[in-house]
Amino acid sequence: MGELILYDYWRSSAAWRVRLALAAKGLAASHVPISLIAAEQRSPDHLARNPQGLVPVLADGTLLLSQSLAIIEYLEETHPDPPLLPADPAGRALVRSAALIIAADVHPLGNLRVLRWLREELGQDEAAVTAWLHQWMGTGLAALEAFATSHGGRYVYGDRLSLADLCLVPQLYNARRFGLPIADLPRLLAAEAAVFALPWAAGTRPVEPESVK
Ligand SMILES: N[C@@H](CCC(=O)N[C@@H](CS)C(=O)NCC(=O)O)C(=O)O
């Protein structure tokens, strides 16, 4: 493995998943901020890293990887300990399905470019945008709560930290940010608390850079 560089944005929840995975595995990476409010994700330099114009991107030497779940699976395969996926195929499939509730079906609908499209191209006001966010975050988080009720323990799946928790934590941050009521998600809130009881977790939290304050 070469030098790890994470191209991220402080408030990116997809990037936060990767920060959590790196920290869980005790891997050091340098961070290069890509300002989404300054549209740096669509700069020629960043498009050369990721033609989608999104963060995160992880560089491992000359290898450039995008898509947070693919990045985390790469880290899992190159650094299996501690594991973020269960050992058995059924457990692995269940954890991936929980992670994808967030990563495939909730998060993309609240992404910056989608919200901008709603506001700027479809002329929706802030009340409509908030209603959109609450609808899709609420639906997905309720499904994940049901998953955790069936399969969870200390964490979203069983009693070991997994990829599912790495997707949950940033999405709960987004839910609070956009004012979605989450008190009716006790299993998810307990799993979030279990993550932040881990000694390395707090250091992954989003920190607003001085320059944008
Ligand atoms: N499925 C991608 C999603 C990446 C993504 O949507 N990143 C957001 C930040 S969380 C982004 O770069 N948004 C920029 C934009 O919308 O222009 C992943 O998991 O990495």
Short mmCIF file of C-alpha atoms and ligand atoms in Angstrom, two decimals:
data_model
loop_
_atom_site.label_atom_id
_atom_site.label_comp_id
_atom_site.label_asym_id
_atom_site.label_seq_id
_atom_site.Cartn_x
_atom_site.Cartn_y
_atom_site.Cartn_z
CA MET A 1 0.00 0.00 0.00
CA GLY A 2 1.30 3.45 -0.90
CA GLU A 3 0.64 6.76 0.80
CA LEU A 4 -3.06 7.21 1.48
CA ILE A 5 -4.63 10.56 0.59
CA LEU A 6 -8.30 11.23 1.18
CA TYR A 7 -9.85 13.98 -0.92
CA ASP A 8 -12.83 15.04 1.12
CA TYR A 9 -15.08 17.81 2.32
CA TRP A 10 -15.70 18.41 6.00
CA ARG A 11 -19.47 18.01 5.71
CA SER A 12 -19.54 15.16 3.20
CA SER A 13 -21.26 12.18 4.75
CA ALA A 14 -19.83 9.80 2.15
CA ALA A 15 -16.33 11.03 3.07
CA TRP A 16 -17.13 10.62 6.77
CA ARG A 17 -17.87 6.90 6.15
CA VAL A 18 -14.32 6.55 4.81
CA ARG A 19 -12.81 8.54 7.71
CA LEU A 20 -14.58 6.14 10.07
CA ALA A 21 -13.23 3.10 8.21
CA LEU A 22 -9.68 4.47 8.20
CA ALA A 23 -9.88 5.23 11.91
CA ALA A 24 -11.44 1.85 12.76
CA LYS A 25 -8.56 0.14 11.02
CA GLY A 26 -5.93 2.45 12.49
CA LEU A 27 -4.84 3.69 9.06
CA ALA A 28 -3.30 7.13 8.63
CA ALA A 29 -4.22 9.21 5.61
CA SER A 30 -3.52 12.78 4.68
CA HIS A 31 -6.54 14.88 3.85
CA VAL A 32 -6.94 17.22 0.91
CA PRO A 33 -10.03 19.40 1.27
CA ILE A 34 -12.23 19.79 -1.80
CA SER A 35 -14.64 22.65 -1.18
CA LEU A 36 -18.10 21.74 -2.41
CA ILE A 37 -19.36 25.27 -1.81
CA ALA A 38 -16.54 26.60 -4.04
CA ALA A 39 -17.43 23.89 -6.63
CA GLU A 40 -13.92 22.43 -6.46
CA GLN A 41 -15.44 18.98 -7.02
CA ARG A 42 -16.02 20.03 -10.62
CA SER A 43 -12.54 21.48 -11.17
CA PRO A 44 -10.44 19.82 -13.89
CA ASP A 45 -8.03 18.52 -11.24
CA HIS A 46 -10.77 16.79 -9.29
CA LEU A 47 -12.60 15.52 -12.38
CA ALA A 48 -9.33 13.86 -13.37
CA ARG A 49 -9.47 12.01 -10.04
CA ASN A 50 -13.18 11.22 -10.25
CA PRO A 51 -15.14 11.94 -13.45
CA GLN A 52 -18.33 11.96 -11.34
CA GLY A 53 -17.18 15.19 -9.68
CA LEU A 54 -17.89 13.90 -6.19
CA VAL A 55 -16.01 13.28 -2.96
CA PRO A 56 -14.61 11.16 -1.45
CA VAL A 57 -11.68 9.97 -3.51
CA LEU A 58 -8.99 7.85 -1.89
CA ALA A 59 -5.55 7.74 -3.45
CA ASP A 60 -3.37 4.79 -2.56
CA GLY A 61 -0.13 5.65 -4.31
CA THR A 62 -1.15 5.95 -7.97
CA LEU A 63 -4.46 4.14 -7.48
CA LEU A 64 -7.47 6.47 -7.36
CA LEU A 65 -10.70 5.11 -5.92
CA SER A 66 -14.12 6.73 -5.73
CA GLN A 67 -17.43 5.58 -4.23
CA SER A 68 -17.22 5.33 -0.46
CA LEU A 69 -18.45 1.74 -0.21
CA ALA A 70 -15.96 0.54 -2.83
CA ILE A 71 -13.21 2.40 -0.97
CA ILE A 72 -14.20 0.81 2.34
CA GLU A 73 -14.35 -2.66 0.76
CA TYR A 74 -10.84 -2.04 -0.63
CA LEU A 75 -9.61 -1.10 2.85
CA GLU A 76 -11.38 -4.18 4.22
CA GLU A 77 -9.62 -6.47 1.74
CA THR A 78 -6.21 -4.88 2.15
CA HIS A 79 -6.49 -4.48 5.95
CA PRO A 80 -8.88 -7.18 7.19
CA ASP A 81 -8.29 -6.46 10.89
CA PRO A 82 -10.42 -5.34 12.55
CA PRO A 83 -13.14 -6.51 10.14
CA LEU A 84 -16.01 -4.27 9.10
CA LEU A 85 -17.92 -7.16 7.55
CA PRO A 86 -18.95 -10.40 9.29
CA ALA A 87 -17.15 -13.62 8.42
CA ASP A 88 -20.22 -15.51 7.15
CA PRO A 89 -21.83 -14.87 3.74
CA ALA A 90 -25.28 -14.29 5.20
CA GLY A 91 -23.94 -11.74 7.66
CA ARG A 92 -21.96 -9.99 4.95
CA ALA A 93 -25.04 -9.74 2.73
CA LEU A 94 -27.15 -8.42 5.60
CA VAL A 95 -24.60 -5.76 6.53
CA ARG A 96 -24.27 -4.68 2.91
CA SER A 97 -28.04 -4.47 2.55
CA ALA A 98 -28.25 -2.25 5.65
CA ALA A 99 -25.42 -0.05 4.38
CA LEU A 100 -27.09 0.27 0.99
CA ILE A 101 -30.37 1.45 2.51
CA ILE A 102 -28.40 4.58 3.37
CA ALA A 103 -25.74 4.73 0.67
CA ALA A 104 -27.89 3.77 -2.32
CA ASP A 105 -31.41 4.80 -1.41
CA VAL A 106 -31.25 7.69 1.08
CA HIS A 107 -28.04 9.65 0.72
CA PRO A 108 -28.16 10.31 -3.08
CA LEU A 109 -31.56 11.99 -2.76
CA GLY A 110 -30.15 14.54 -0.31
CA ASN A 111 -26.94 15.26 -2.15
CA LEU A 112 -25.96 18.86 -2.85
CA ARG A 113 -26.41 18.60 -6.62
CA VAL A 114 -29.88 17.06 -6.22
CA LEU A 115 -31.00 19.77 -3.76
CA ARG A 116 -29.60 22.46 -6.06
CA TRP A 117 -31.57 20.97 -8.96
CA LEU A 118 -34.75 21.03 -6.91
CA ARG A 119 -34.16 24.69 -5.98
CA GLU A 120 -32.66 26.11 -9.15
CA GLU A 121 -34.11 24.03 -12.01
CA LEU A 122 -37.46 22.99 -10.55
CA GLY A 123 -38.01 26.22 -8.60
CA GLN A 124 -38.78 24.54 -5.29
CA ASP A 125 -38.67 26.65 -2.12
CA GLU A 126 -36.92 25.68 1.14
CA ALA A 127 -40.12 24.22 2.62
CA ALA A 128 -40.46 21.87 -0.35
CA VAL A 129 -36.78 20.91 -0.24
CA THR A 130 -37.06 20.16 3.49
CA ALA A 131 -40.20 18.09 2.90
CA TRP A 132 -38.29 16.12 0.22
CA LEU A 133 -35.37 15.50 2.56
CA HIS A 134 -37.61 14.46 5.45
CA GLN A 135 -39.57 12.09 3.22
CA TRP A 136 -36.56 10.17 1.91
CA MET A 137 -34.41 10.32 5.03
CA GLY A 138 -37.38 9.39 7.20
CA THR A 139 -38.38 6.44 5.02
CA GLY A 140 -34.86 5.05 4.83
CA LEU A 141 -34.01 5.53 8.49
CA ALA A 142 -37.29 3.87 9.52
CA ALA A 143 -36.37 0.86 7.37
CA LEU A 144 -32.91 0.77 8.93
CA GLU A 145 -34.47 0.95 12.41
CA ALA A 146 -36.59 -2.09 11.50
CA PHE A 147 -33.44 -3.85 10.26
CA ALA A 148 -31.64 -3.08 13.52
CA THR A 149 -34.64 -4.30 15.51
CA SER A 150 -34.41 -7.66 13.71
CA HIS A 151 -30.66 -8.03 13.37
CA GLY A 152 -29.01 -5.52 15.66
CA GLY A 153 -27.38 -5.76 19.04
CA ARG A 154 -24.99 -3.17 20.32
CA TYR A 155 -24.60 -2.01 16.71
CA VAL A 156 -26.87 -1.95 13.64
CA TYR A 157 -25.90 -5.57 12.93
CA GLY A 158 -25.08 -7.69 15.95
CA ASP A 159 -22.53 -6.70 18.53
CA ARG A 160 -19.64 -5.77 16.23
CA LEU A 161 -19.05 -2.52 14.45
CA SER A 162 -19.72 -2.91 10.73
CA LEU A 163 -20.06 -1.08 7.45
CA ALA A 164 -23.71 -0.48 8.38
CA ASP A 165 -22.70 1.69 11.36
CA LEU A 166 -20.28 3.65 9.19
CA CYS A 167 -23.19 4.58 6.93
CA LEU A 168 -25.58 5.26 9.81
CA VAL A 169 -23.50 7.79 11.77
CA PRO A 170 -23.14 10.45 9.03
CA GLN A 171 -26.78 10.02 8.01
CA LEU A 172 -27.96 10.78 11.55
CA TYR A 173 -25.77 13.89 11.44
CA ASN A 174 -27.59 14.89 8.24
CA ALA A 175 -30.96 14.13 9.80
CA ARG A 176 -30.22 16.51 12.70
CA ARG A 177 -28.79 19.10 10.35
CA PHE A 178 -32.04 19.16 8.38
CA GLY A 179 -34.34 18.97 11.40
CA LEU A 180 -35.73 15.46 10.90
CA PRO A 181 -37.21 14.13 14.18
CA ILE A 182 -35.22 11.01 15.11
CA ALA A 183 -36.33 10.26 18.68
CA ASP A 184 -38.42 7.36 17.31
CA LEU A 185 -35.26 5.55 16.14
CA PRO A 186 -34.00 4.10 19.46
CA ARG A 187 -31.99 1.22 17.97
CA LEU A 188 -30.18 3.54 15.58
CA LEU A 189 -29.47 6.12 18.30
CA ALA A 190 -28.08 3.36 20.52
CA ALA A 191 -25.84 2.11 17.70
CA GLU A 192 -24.63 5.67 17.10
CA ALA A 193 -23.81 6.03 20.81
CA ALA A 194 -21.93 2.71 20.68
CA VAL A 195 -19.83 4.01 17.78
CA PHE A 196 -18.95 7.20 19.67
CA ALA A 197 -17.99 5.13 22.71
CA LEU A 198 -15.07 3.86 20.60
CA PRO A 199 -11.92 5.83 21.39
CA TRP A 200 -11.12 6.79 17.80
CA ALA A 201 -14.60 7.79 16.66
CA ALA A 202 -14.82 11.39 17.91
CA GLY A 203 -11.76 12.34 15.87
CA THR A 204 -13.64 11.56 12.65
CA ARG A 205 -16.43 14.08 13.28
CA PRO A 206 -16.93 16.88 10.74
CA VAL A 207 -14.98 19.99 11.71
CA GLU A 208 -15.90 23.21 9.98
CA PRO A 209 -12.75 24.83 8.62
CA GLU A 210 -11.96 28.31 9.97
CA SER A 211 -12.02 29.68 6.41
CA VAL A 212 -15.75 29.09 5.94
CA LYS A 213 -16.88 30.34 9.36
N1 LIG B 1 -22.19 7.26 -3.86
C1 LIG B 1 -21.12 8.19 -3.61
C2 LIG B 1 -21.70 9.52 -3.25
C3 LIG B 1 -20.67 10.61 -3.20
C4 LIG B 1 -21.33 11.95 -2.98
O1 LIG B 1 -22.51 12.14 -3.28
N2 LIG B 1 -20.57 12.92 -2.45
C5 LIG B 1 -21.12 14.21 -2.20
C6 LIG B 1 -20.75 14.69 -0.81
S1 LIG B 1 -21.45 13.63 0.44
C7 LIG B 1 -20.58 15.21 -3.21
O2 LIG B 1 -19.43 15.13 -3.58
N3 LIG B 1 -21.44 16.15 -3.66
C8 LIG B 1 -21.03 17.14 -4.57
C9 LIG B 1 -22.16 17.66 -5.41
O3 LIG B 1 -23.30 17.27 -5.20
O4 LIG B 1 -21.86 18.48 -6.28
C10 LIG B 1 -20.21 7.66 -2.51
O5 LIG B 1 -20.68 6.88 -1.68
O6 LIG B 1 -19.02 8.02 -2.47
#
